[in-house]
mmCIF file of N, CA and C in Angstrom:
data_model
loop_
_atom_site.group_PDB
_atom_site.id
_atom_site.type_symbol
_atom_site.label_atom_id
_atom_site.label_comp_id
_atom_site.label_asym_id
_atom_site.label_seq_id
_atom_site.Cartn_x
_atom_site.Cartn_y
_atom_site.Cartn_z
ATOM 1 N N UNK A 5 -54.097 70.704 154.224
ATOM 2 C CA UNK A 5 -55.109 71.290 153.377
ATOM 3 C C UNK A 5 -54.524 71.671 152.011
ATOM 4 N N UNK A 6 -53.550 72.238 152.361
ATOM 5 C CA UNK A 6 -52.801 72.505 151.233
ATOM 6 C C UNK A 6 -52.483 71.398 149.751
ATOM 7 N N UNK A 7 -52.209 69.828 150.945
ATOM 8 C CA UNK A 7 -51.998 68.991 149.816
ATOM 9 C C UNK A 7 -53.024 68.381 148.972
ATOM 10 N N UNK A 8 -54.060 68.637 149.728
ATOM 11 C CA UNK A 8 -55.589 68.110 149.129
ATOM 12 C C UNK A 8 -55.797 68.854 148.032
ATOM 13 N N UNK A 9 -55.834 70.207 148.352
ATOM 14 C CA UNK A 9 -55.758 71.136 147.296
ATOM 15 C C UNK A 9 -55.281 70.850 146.207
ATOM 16 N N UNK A 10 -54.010 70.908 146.059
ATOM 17 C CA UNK A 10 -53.112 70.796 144.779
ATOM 18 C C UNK A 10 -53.700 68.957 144.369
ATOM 19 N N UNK A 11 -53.821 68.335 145.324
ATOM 20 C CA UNK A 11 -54.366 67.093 144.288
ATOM 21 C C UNK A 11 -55.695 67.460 143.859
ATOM 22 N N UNK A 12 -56.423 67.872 144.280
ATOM 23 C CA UNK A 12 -57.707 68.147 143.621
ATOM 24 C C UNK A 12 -57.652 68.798 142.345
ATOM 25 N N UNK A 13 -57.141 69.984 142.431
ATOM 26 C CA UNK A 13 -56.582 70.353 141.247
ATOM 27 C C UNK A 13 -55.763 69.536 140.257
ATOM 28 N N UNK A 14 -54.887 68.978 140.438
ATOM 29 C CA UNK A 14 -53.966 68.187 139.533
ATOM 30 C C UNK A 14 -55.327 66.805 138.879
ATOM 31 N N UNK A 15 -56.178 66.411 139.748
ATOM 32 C CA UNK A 15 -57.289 65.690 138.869
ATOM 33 C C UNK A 15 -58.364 66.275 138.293
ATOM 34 N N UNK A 16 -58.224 67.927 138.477
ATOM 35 C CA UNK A 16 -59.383 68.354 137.451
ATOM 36 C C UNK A 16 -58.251 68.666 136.249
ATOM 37 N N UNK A 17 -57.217 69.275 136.507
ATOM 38 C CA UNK A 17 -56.622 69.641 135.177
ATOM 39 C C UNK A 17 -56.578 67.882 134.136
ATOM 40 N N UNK A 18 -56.352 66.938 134.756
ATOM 41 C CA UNK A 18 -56.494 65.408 134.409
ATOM 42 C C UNK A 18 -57.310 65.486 133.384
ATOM 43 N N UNK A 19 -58.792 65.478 134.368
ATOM 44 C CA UNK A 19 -59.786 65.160 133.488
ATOM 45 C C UNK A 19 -60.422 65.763 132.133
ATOM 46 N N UNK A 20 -59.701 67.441 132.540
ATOM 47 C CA UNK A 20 -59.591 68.265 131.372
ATOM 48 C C UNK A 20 -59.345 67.641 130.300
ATOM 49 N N UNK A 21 -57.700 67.768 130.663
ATOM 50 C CA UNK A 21 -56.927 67.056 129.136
ATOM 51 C C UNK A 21 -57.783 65.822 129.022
ATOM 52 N N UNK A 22 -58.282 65.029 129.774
ATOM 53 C CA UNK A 22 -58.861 63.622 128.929
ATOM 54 C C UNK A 22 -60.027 64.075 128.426
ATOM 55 N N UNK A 23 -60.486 65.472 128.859
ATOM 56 C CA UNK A 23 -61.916 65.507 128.123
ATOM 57 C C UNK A 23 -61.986 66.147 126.417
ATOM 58 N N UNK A 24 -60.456 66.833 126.719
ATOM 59 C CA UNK A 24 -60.714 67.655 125.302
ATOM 60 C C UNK A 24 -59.916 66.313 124.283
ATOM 61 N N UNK A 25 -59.081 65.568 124.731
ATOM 62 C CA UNK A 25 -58.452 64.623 124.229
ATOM 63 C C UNK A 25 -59.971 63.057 123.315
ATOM 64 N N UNK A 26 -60.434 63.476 124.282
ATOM 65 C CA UNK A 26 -61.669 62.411 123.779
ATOM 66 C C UNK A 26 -62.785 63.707 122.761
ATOM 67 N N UNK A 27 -62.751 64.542 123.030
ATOM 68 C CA UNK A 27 -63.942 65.238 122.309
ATOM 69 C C UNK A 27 -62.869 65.381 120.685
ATOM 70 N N UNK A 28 -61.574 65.337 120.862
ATOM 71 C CA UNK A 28 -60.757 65.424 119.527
ATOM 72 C C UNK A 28 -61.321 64.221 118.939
ATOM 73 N N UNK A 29 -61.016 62.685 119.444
ATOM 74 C CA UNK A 29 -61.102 61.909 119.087
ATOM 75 C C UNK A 29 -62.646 61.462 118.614
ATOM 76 N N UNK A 30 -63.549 62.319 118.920
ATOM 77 C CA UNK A 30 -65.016 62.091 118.589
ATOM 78 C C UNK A 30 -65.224 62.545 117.308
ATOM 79 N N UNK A 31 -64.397 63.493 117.087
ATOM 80 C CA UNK A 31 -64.489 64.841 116.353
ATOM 81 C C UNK A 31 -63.410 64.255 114.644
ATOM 82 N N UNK A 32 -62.663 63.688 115.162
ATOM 83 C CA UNK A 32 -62.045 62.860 114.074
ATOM 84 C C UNK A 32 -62.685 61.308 113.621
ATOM 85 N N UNK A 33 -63.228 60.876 114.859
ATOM 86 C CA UNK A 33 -64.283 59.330 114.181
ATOM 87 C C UNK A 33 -65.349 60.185 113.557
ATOM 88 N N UNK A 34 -65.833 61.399 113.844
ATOM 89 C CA UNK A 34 -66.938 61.708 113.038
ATOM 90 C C UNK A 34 -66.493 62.119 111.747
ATOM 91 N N UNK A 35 -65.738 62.742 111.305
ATOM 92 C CA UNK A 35 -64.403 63.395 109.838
ATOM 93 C C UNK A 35 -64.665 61.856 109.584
ATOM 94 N N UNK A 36 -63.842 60.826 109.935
ATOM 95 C CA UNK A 36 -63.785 59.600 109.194
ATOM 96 C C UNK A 36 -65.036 59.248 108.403
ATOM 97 N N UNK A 37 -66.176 58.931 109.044
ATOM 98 C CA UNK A 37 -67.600 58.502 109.196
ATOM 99 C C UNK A 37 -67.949 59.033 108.203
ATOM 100 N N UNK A 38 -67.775 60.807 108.137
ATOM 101 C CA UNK A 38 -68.118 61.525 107.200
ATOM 102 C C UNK A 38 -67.843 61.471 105.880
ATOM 103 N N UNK A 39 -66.410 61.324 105.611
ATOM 104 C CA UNK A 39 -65.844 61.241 104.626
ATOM 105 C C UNK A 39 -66.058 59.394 103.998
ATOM 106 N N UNK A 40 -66.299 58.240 104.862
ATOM 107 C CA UNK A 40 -66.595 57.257 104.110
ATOM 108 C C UNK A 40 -68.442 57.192 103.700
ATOM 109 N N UNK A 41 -69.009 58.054 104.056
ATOM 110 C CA UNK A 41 -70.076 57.832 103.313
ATOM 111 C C UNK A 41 -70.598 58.771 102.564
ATOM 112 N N UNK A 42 -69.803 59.733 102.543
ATOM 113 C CA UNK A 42 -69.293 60.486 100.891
ATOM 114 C C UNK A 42 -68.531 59.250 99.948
ATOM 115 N N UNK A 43 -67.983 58.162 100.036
ATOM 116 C CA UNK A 43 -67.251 57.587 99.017
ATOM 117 C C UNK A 43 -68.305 56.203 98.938
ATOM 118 N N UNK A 44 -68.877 56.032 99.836
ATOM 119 C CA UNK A 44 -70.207 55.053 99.953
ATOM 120 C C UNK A 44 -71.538 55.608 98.726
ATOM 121 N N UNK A 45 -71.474 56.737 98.920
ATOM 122 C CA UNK A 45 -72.759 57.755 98.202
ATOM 123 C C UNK A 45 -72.080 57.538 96.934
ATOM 124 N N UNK A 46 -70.928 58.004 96.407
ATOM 125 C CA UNK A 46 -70.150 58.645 95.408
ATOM 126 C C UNK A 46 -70.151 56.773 94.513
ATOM 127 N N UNK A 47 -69.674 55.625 95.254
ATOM 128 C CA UNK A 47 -69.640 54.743 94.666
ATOM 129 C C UNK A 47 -71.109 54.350 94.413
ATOM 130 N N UNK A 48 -72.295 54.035 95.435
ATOM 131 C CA UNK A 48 -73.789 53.988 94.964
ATOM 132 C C UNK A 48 -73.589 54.795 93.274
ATOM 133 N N UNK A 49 -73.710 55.866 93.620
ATOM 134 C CA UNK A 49 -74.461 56.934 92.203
ATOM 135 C C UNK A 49 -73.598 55.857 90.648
ATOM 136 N N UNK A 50 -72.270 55.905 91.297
ATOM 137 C CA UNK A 50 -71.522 55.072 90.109
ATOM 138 C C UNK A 50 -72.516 54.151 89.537
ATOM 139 N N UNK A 51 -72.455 53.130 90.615
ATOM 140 C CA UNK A 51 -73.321 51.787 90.250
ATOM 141 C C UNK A 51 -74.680 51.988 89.192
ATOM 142 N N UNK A 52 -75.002 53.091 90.028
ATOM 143 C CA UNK A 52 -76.330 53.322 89.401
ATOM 144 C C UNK A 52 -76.569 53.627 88.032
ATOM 145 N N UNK A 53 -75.462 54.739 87.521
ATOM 146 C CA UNK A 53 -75.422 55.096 86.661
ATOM 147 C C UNK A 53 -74.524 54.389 85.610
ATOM 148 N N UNK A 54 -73.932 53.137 85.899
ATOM 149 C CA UNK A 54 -73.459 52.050 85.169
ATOM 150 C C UNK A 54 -74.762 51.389 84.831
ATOM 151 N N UNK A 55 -75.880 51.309 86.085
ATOM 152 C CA UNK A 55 -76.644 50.480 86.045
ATOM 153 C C UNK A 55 -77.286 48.919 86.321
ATOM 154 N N UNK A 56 -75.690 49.095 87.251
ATOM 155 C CA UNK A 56 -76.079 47.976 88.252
ATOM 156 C C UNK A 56 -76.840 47.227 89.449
#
């Protein structure tokens, strides 16, 4: 019983780290995302105001 235990545990602490490990990684594709369509917007207005 004992050993079930400690594996059960050892795959929730697992899935932990993979969960906060993926919510980082969501959390930085969204920063990316964010920041290229601030330079998407920022180049539009250019155009525009060149008048292209």
């Amino acid at each position: 019983m004992n050993k079930a235990t400690a594996a059960i545990e050892a795959q929730t602490l697992e899935a932990i780290h993979f969960r906060k490990s993926t919510e980082r990684a969501v959390d930085d594709f969204g920063d990316r995302i964010r920041d290229l369509t601030r330079s998407i917007d920022a180049m539009r207005e250019e155009m525009i105001r060149k008048g292209r």
